[in-house]
Coordinates of C-alpha atoms in Angstrom, one line a residue:
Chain A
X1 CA 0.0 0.0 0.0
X2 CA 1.1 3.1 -0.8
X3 CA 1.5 6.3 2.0
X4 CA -1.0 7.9 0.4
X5 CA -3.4 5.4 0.4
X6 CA -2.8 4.7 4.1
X7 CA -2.9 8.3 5.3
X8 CA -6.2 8.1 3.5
X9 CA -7.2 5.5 5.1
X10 CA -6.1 6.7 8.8
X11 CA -7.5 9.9 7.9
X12 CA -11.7 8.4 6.9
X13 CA -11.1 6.1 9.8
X14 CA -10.6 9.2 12.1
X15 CA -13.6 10.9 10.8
X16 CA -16.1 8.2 11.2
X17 CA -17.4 8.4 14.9
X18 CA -16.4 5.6 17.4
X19 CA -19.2 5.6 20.6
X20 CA -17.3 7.7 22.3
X21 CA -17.0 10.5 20.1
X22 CA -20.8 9.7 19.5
X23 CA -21.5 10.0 22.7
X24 CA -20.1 13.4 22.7
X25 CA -21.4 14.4 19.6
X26 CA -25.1 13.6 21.0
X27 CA -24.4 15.8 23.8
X28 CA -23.6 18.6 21.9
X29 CA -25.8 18.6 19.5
X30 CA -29.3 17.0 20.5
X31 CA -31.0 19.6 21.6
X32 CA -30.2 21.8 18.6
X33 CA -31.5 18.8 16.1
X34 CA -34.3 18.0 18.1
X35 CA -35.3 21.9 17.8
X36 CA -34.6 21.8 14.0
X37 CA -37.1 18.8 13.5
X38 CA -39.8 20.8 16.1
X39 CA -39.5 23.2 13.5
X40 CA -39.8 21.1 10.3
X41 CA -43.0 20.4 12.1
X42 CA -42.2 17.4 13.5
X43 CA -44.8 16.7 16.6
X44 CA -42.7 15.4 20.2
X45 CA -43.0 11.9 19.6
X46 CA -42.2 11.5 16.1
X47 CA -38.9 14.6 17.3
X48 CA -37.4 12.2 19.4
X49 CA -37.5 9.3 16.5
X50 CA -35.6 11.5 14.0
X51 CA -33.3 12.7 16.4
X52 CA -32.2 9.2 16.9
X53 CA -32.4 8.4 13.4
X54 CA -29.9 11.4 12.8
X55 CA -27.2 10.4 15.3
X56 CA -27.4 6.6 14.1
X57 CA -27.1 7.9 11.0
X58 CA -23.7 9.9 11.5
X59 CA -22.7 6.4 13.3
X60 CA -23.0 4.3 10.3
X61 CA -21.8 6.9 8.5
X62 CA -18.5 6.0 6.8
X63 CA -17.0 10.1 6.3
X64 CA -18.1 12.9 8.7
X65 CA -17.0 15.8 9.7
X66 CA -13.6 16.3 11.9
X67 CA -14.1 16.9 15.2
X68 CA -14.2 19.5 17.2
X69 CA -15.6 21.8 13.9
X70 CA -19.2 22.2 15.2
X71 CA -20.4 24.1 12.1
X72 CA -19.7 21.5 9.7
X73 CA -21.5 19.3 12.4
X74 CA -24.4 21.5 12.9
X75 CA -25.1 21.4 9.1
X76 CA -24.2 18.0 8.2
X77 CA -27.1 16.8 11.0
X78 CA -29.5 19.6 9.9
X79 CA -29.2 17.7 6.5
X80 CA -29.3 14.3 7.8
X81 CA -32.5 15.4 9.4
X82 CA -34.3 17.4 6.8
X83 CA -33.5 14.0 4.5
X84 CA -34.9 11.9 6.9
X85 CA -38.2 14.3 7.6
X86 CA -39.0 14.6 3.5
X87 CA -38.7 10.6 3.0
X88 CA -40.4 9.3 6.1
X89 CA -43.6 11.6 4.7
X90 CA -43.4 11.0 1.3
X91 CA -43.0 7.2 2.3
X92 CA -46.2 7.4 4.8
X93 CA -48.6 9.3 3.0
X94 CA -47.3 9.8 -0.8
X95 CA -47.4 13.4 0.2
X96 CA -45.1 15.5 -2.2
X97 CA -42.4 17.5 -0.4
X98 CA -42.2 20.6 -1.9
X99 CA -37.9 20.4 -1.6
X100 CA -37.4 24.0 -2.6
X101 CA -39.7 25.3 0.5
X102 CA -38.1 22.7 2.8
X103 CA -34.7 24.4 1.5
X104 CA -36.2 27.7 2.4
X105 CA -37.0 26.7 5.8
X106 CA -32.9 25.8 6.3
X107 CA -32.3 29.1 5.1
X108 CA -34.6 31.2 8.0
X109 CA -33.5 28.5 10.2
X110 CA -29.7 29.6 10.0
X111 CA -30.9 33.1 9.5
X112 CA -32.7 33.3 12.8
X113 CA -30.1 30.8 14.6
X114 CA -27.4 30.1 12.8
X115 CA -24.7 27.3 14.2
X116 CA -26.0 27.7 17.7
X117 CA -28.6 25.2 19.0
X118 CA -31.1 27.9 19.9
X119 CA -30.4 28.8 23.8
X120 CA -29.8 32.8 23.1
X121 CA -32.6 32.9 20.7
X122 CA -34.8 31.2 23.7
X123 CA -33.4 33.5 26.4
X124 CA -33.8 36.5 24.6
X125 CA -37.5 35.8 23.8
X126 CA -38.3 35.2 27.6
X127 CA -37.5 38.1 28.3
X128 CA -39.5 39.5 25.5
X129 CA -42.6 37.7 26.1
X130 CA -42.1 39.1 29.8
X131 CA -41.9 42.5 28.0
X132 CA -45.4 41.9 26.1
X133 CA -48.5 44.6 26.7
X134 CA -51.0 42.5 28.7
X135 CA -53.5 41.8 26.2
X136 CA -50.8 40.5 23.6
X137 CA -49.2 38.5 26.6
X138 CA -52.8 36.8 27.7
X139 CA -52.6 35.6 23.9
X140 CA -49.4 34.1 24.3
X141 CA -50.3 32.7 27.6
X142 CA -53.4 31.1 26.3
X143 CA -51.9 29.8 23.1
X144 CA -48.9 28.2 24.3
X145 CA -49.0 27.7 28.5
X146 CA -52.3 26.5 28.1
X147 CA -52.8 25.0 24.6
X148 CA -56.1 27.1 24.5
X149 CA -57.7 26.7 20.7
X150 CA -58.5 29.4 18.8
X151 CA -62.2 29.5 19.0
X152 CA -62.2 29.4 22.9
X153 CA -59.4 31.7 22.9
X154 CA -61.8 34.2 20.8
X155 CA -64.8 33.7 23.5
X156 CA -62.7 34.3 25.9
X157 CA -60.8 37.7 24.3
X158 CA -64.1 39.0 22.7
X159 CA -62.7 38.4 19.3
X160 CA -63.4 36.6 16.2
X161 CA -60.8 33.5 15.2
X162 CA -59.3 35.3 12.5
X163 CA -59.0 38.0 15.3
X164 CA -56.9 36.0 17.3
X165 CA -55.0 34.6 14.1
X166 CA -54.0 38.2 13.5
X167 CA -53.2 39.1 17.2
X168 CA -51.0 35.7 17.3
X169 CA -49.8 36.5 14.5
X170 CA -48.6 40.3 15.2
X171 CA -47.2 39.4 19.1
X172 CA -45.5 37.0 16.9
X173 CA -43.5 39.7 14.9
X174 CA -43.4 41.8 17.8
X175 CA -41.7 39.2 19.5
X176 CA -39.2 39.1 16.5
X177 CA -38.5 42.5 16.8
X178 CA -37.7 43.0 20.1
X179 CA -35.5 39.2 20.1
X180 CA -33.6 41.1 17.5
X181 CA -33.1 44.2 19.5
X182 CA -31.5 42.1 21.9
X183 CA -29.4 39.4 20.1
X184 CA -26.9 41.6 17.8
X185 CA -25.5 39.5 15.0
X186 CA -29.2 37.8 14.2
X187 CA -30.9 40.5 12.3
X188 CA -31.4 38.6 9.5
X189 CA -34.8 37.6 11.7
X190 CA -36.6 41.0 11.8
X191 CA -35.1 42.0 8.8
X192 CA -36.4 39.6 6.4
X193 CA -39.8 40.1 8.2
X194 CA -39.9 43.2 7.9
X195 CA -39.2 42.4 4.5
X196 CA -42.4 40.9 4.1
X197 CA -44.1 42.6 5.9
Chain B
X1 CA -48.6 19.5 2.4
X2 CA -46.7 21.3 4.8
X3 CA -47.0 24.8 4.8
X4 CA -43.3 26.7 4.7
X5 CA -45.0 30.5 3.5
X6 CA -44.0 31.6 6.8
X7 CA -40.7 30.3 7.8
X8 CA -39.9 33.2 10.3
X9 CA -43.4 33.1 12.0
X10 CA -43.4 29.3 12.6
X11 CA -39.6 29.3 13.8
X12 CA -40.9 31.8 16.5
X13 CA -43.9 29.5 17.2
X14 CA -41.9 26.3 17.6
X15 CA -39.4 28.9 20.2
X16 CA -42.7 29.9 22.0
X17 CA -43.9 25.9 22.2
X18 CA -40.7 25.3 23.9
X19 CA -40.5 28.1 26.1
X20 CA -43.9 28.6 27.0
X21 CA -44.1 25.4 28.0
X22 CA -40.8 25.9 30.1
X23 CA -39.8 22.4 29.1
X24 CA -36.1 21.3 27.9
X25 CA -35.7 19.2 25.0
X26 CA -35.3 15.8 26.0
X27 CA -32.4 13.9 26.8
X28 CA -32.0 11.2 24.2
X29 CA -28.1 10.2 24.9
X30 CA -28.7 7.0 26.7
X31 CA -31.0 6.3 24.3
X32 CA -29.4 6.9 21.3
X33 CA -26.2 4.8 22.3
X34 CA -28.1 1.9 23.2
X35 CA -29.2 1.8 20.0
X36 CA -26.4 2.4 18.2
X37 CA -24.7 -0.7 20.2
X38 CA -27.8 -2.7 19.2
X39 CA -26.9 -1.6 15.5
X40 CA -23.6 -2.4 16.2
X41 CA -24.1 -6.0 17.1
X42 CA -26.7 -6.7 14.3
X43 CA -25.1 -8.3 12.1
X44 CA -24.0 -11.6 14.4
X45 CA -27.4 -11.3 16.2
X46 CA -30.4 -13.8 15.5
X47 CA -33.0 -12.1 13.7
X48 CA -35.9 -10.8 15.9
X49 CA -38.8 -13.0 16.1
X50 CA -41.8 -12.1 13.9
X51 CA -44.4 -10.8 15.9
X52 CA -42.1 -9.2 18.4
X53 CA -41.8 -5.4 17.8
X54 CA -38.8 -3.9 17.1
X55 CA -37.8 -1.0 19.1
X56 CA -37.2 1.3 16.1
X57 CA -40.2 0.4 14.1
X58 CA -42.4 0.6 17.4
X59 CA -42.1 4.6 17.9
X60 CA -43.0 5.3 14.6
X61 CA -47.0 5.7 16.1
X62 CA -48.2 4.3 12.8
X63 CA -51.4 3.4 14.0
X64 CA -52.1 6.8 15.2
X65 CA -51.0 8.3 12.1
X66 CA -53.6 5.9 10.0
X67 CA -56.4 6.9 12.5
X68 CA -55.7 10.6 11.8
X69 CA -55.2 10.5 8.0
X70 CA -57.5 12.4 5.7
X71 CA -59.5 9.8 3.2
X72 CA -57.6 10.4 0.5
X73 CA -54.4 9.9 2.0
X74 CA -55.2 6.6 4.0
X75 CA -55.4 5.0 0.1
X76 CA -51.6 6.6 -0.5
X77 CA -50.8 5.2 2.7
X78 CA -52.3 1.6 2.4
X79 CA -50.7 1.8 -1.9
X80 CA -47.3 2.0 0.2
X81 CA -48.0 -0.8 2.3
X82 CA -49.2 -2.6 -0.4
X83 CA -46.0 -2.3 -1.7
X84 CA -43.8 -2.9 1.0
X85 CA -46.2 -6.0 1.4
X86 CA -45.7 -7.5 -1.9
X87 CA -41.9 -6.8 -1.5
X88 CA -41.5 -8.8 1.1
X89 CA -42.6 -11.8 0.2
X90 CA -41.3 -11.9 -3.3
X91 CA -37.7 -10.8 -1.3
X92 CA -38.9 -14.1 1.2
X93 CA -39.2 -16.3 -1.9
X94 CA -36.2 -15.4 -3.4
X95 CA -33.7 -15.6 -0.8
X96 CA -35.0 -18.8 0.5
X97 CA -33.0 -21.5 -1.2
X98 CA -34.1 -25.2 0.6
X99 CA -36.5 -23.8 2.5
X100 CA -39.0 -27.2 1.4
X101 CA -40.8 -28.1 -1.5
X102 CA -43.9 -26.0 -0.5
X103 CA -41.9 -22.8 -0.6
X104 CA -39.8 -24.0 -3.9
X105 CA -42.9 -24.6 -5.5
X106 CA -44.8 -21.0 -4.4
X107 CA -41.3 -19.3 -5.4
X108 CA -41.7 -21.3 -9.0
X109 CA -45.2 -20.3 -9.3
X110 CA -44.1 -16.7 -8.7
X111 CA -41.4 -16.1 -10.8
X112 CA -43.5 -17.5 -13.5
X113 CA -46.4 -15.4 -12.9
X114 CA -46.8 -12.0 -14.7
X115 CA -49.8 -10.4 -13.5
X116 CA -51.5 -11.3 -9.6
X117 CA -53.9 -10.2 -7.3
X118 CA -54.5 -9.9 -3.9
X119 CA -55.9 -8.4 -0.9
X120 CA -54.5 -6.5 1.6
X121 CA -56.2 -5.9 4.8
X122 CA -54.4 -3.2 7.4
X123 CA -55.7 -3.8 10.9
X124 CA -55.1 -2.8 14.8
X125 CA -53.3 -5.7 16.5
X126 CA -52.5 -6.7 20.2
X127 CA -55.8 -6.4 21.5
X128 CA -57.1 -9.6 20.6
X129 CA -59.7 -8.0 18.5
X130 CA -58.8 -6.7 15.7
X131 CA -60.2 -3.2 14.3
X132 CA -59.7 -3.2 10.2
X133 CA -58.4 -0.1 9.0
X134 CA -58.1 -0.2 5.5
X135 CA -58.7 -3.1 2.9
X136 CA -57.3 -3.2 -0.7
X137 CA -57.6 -4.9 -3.9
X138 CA -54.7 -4.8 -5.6
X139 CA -53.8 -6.1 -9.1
X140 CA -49.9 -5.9 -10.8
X141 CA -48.9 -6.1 -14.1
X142 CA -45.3 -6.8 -15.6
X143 CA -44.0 -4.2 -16.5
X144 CA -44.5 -1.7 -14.6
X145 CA -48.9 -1.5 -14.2
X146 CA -50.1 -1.2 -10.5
X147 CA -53.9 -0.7 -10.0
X148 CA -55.2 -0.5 -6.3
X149 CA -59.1 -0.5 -5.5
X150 CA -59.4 0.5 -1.8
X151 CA -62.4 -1.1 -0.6
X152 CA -62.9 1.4 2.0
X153 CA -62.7 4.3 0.6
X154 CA -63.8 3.3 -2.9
X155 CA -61.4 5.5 -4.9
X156 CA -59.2 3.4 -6.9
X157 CA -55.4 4.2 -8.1
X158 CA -53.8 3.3 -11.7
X159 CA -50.1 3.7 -12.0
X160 CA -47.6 3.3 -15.0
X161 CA -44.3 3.2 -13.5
X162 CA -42.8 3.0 -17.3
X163 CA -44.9 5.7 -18.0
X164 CA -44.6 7.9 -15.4
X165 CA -48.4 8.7 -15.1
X166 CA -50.8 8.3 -12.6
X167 CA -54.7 7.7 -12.5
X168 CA -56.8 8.2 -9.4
X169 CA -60.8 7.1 -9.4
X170 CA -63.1 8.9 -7.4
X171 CA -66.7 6.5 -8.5
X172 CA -68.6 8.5 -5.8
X173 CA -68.0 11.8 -7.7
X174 CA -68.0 10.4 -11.0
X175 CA -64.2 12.1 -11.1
X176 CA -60.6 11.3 -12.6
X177 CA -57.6 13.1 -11.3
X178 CA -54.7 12.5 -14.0
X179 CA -50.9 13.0 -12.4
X180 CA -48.5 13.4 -15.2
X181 CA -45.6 13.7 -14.2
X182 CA -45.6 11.7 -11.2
X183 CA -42.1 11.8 -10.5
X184 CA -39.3 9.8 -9.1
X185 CA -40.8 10.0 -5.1
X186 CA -43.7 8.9 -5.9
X187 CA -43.2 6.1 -8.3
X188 CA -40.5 4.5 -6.3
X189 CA -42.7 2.7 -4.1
X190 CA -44.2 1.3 -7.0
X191 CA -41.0 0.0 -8.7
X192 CA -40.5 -2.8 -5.6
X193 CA -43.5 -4.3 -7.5
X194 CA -42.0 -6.1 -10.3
X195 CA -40.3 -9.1 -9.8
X196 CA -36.8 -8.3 -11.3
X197 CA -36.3 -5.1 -9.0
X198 CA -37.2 -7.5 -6.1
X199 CA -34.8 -9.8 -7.2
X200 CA -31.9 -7.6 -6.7
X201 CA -32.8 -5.3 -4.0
X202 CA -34.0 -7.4 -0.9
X203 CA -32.7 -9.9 1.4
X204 CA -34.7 -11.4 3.9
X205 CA -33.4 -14.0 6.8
X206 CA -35.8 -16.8 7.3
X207 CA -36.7 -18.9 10.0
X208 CA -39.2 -21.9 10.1
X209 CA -42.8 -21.3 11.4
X210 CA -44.1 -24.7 11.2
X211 CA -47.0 -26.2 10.0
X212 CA -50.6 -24.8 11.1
X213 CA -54.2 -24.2 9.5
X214 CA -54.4 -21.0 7.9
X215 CA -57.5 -19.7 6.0
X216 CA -59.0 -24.0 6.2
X217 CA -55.8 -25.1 4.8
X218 CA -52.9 -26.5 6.3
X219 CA -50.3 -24.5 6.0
X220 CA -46.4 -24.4 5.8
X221 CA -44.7 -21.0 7.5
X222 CA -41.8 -18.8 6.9
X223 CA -41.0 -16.0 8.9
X224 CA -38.5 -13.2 8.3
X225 CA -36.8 -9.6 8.5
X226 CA -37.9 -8.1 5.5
X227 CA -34.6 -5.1 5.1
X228 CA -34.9 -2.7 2.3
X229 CA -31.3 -1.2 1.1
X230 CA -30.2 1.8 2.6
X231 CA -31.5 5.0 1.1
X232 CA -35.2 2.9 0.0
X233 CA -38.3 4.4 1.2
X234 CA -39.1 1.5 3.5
X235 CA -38.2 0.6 7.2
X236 CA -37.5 -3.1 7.9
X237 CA -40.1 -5.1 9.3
X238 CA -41.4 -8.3 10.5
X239 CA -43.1 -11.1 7.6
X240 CA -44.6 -14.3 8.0
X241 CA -45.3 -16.0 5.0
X242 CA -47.8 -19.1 4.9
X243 CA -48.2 -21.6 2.1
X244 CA -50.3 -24.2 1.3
X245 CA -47.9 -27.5 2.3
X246 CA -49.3 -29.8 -0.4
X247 CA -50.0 -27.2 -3.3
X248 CA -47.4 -24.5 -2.6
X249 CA -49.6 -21.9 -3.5
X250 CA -49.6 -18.5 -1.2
X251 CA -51.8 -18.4 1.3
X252 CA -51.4 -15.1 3.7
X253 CA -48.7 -12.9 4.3
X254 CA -48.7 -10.9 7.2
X255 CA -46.6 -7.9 8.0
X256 CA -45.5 -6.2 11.3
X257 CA -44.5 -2.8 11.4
X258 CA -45.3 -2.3 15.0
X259 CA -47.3 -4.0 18.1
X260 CA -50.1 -1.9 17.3
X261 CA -50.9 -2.8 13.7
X262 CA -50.1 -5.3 11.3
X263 CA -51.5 -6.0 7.1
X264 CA -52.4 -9.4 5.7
X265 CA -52.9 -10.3 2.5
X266 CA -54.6 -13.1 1.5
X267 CA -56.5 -14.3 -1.7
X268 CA -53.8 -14.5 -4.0
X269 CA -54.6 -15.3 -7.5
X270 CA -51.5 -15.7 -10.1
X271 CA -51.7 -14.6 -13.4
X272 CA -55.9 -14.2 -13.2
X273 CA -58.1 -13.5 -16.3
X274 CA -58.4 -9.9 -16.3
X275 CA -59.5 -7.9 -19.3
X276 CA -56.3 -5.2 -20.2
X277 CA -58.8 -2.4 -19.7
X278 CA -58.4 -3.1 -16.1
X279 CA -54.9 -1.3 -16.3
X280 CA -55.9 1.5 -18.7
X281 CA -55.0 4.5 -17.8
X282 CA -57.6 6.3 -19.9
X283 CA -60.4 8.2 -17.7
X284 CA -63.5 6.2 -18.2
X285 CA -66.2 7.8 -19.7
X286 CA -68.6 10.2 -18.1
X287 CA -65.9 11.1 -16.2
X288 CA -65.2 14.6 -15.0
X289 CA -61.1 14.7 -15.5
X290 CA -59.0 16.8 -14.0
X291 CA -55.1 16.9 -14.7
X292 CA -52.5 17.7 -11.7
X293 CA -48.7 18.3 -11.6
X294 CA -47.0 17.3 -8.9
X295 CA -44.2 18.9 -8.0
X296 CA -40.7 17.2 -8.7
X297 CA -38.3 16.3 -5.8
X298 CA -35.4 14.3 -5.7
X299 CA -35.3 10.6 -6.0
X300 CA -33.8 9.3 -2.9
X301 CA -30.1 8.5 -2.7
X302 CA -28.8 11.8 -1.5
X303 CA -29.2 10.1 2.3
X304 CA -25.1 11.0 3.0
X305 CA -25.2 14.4 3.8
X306 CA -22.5 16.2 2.1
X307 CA -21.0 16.9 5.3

């Protein structure tokens, strides 16, 4: 064998993940994946099952990135995921993936939080949501402390549902707005709402 | 299909889930490991025992998913078990070298067959009584002609794999939806169908079942892990495969994805006299047709990340 072929060799063998280094791997990076695949719409249950998937799939894998280089992780499981997401549906329900929208959803995703696993992002609107008027804050309460649906949520705020869609909606932004304020280095969030907006 | 308008919105939704609900992601490292050292052992390990769940397959919540599909999916859905179903015992056949006469025979009889039918029931299992789900008549063609007839939802599905095209039947309201082009994600499924893709593309281990009555006759069984390659649209699964011992011709099949649910098909007929028209793909008349595009992904493959 020649030395090239053997550093080759030594080199693939070091990049593949032994349990140790998957251990540590799954450590670092679980909580960031399993947030990626909440986002991808993923409900808890069916989270947790792609999040193993994902790290069992960077075990078998025969190449991966070096360690220690957590941004070439981050995206390398993000894709492992997203794959995973678009061919379990497809195979369940012969629903189409639209793959160019999934793609978009990468994109805001490491707009908004980038190679982090989400933690200032989550700080930063706790304190926001603490910051909220009271009637915008009783929305959030409602919606996501207490799972309240939209049509008791509009008895209970004097509103029509598509008046609560569009409150949600708006403390929503507002809650963009102000996460932006105080996370410098993510505008890309509030930016490319305001964008649309 | 899931709606991605709204990226920025829904990433702030899935934040206010989590923090809302002041609840941590869960720990999954333990978890995760002991799973990976299971995988890590499989290939010395004994092949589960049908019936028994696997711990993978288990947490996929598939009967909960069937219970919640729309109408119109649950056919989709049951066309991929279908599928899987049909792949599995051709892949049980054909890796099953000396497994008796009965199974050499019903392996002979298949590979000389060019067109079958059968029916595939979907039920609830573990309960000791059994809740159907979805049942489907399903007739295949070589090459490449599928047509599924879901008896409980009554809209039937025509696919050309060669083709590319796709019929679906909805009698009720005298309407034909035309899908042209299909595209690769959707016709996959579909290819495990034919015998010659079968051939090459799964590998089941088999283990002796015994002998026992099945459907009034008695019957010879073969059990297995049905494994797809990697990157196919399919988990593994449990089969059990039951022939009749003194004609070798199929009798039931049964699948097991998970404790809570499991598809049998039964009432095979080989080659059966069935008018071409039964695969056209040609709206019948009186029809009201309607023509949809589906949009294209990727056929699967890309599963290695590129790092």
């Amino acid at each position: 064998m020649r030395v090239s072929e053997a550093e080759g060799i030594d080199a693939a063998r070091e990049r593949a993940l032994n349990p140790r280094r998957l251990e540590s791997l799954i450590r670092e990076h679980q909580t960031a994946v399993y947030r990626y695949v909440r986002f991808l719409g993923a409900e808890p249950n069916s989270a947790e099952d792609y999040v193993q998937e994902t790290f069992l799939r960077a075990y078998r894998a025969a190449e991966t990135p070096g360690p220690g280089n957590t941004g070439a992780w981050r995206a390398w499981l993000r894709t492992a995921a997203r794959n995973l997401i678009v061919t379990d549906r497809r195979r369940r329900q012969l629903v189409m993936f639209d793959q160019e929208a999934i793609e978009k959803a990468e994109v805001a995703w490491v707009q908004v939080i980038g190679d982090g696993d989400g933690e200032d992002q989550l700080a930063a609107l706790r304190e926001c949501v603490g910051a909220l008027p009271p009637r915008q804050r009783q929305a959030i309460d409602c919606r996501y402390e207490r799972g309240t649906g939209r049509g008791d949520m509009a008895r209970l705020m004097g509103l029509t549902e598509d008046g609560v869609k569009m409150l949600l909606r708006r403390t929503r932004t507002a809650l963009a707005k102000c996460m932006e304020g105080k996370l410098a280095g993510h505008g890309a969030m509030a930016r490319n709402r305001s964008d649309r907006d | 299909v899931t709606d991605f308008s709204d990226d920025y919105d829904r990433l702030i939704d899935t934040l206010l889930d989590e923090a809302a609900a002041g609840q941590r992601p869960p720990d999954l490292t333990s978890r995760i490991l002991a799973r990976a050292s299971d995988t890590r052992k499989a290939p010395t390990a004994d092949p589960p025992r049908p019936g028994i769940s696997r711990p993978t397959i288990s947490r996929w919540h598939l009967l909960e998913r069937v219970r919640n599909m729309k109408r119109s999916t649950k056919l989709s859905s049951a066309a991929a078990v279908v599928m899987a179903l049909a792949a599995a015992v051709i892949g049980v056949f054909f890796s099953s070298p000396g497994s008796g006469v009965a199974f050499a025979a019903a392996r002979d009889k298949l590979e000389k067959a060019r067109t079958a039918s059968f029916l595939v029931t979907t039920e609830t299992a573990g309960n000791g009584n059994p809740q159907v789900l979805e049942t489907t008549k399903v007739f295949v063609r070589d090459p490449g002609l599928v047509r599924l007839e879901s008896q409980t939802t009554g809209i039937t599905m025509l696919v050309s794999v060669e083709d590319g095209t796709m019929l679906m039947l909805l009698p009720p309201q005298k309407k034909a939806v035309i899908v042209d082009p299909v595209g690769p994600a959707v016709l996959e499924p579909f290819r495990g169908v034919f015998l010659d893709a079968l051939r090459k593309q799964f590998d089941c281990a088999n283990k002796p079942l015994g002998e026992q009555v099945v459907n009034g006759r008695q019957a010879t069984g073969l059990g297995g892990i049905w494994r797809p390659e990697a990157g196919t649209a399919f988990p593994e699964f449990p089969v059990e495969v039951w022939v009749d011992s003194a004609t070798g011709e199929l009798v039931r099949i049964v699948m097991l994805p998970n404790h809570n649910m499991r598809s049998v098909i039964d009432t095979f007929v080989l080659d059966p006299a069935v008018d071409d028209s039964l695969f056209s793909l040609e709206p019948p008349e009186g029809y009201e047709v309607e023509t949809k595009k589906l949009p294209q992904v990727a056929p699967p493959g890309g599963w290695a990340p590129a790092g």
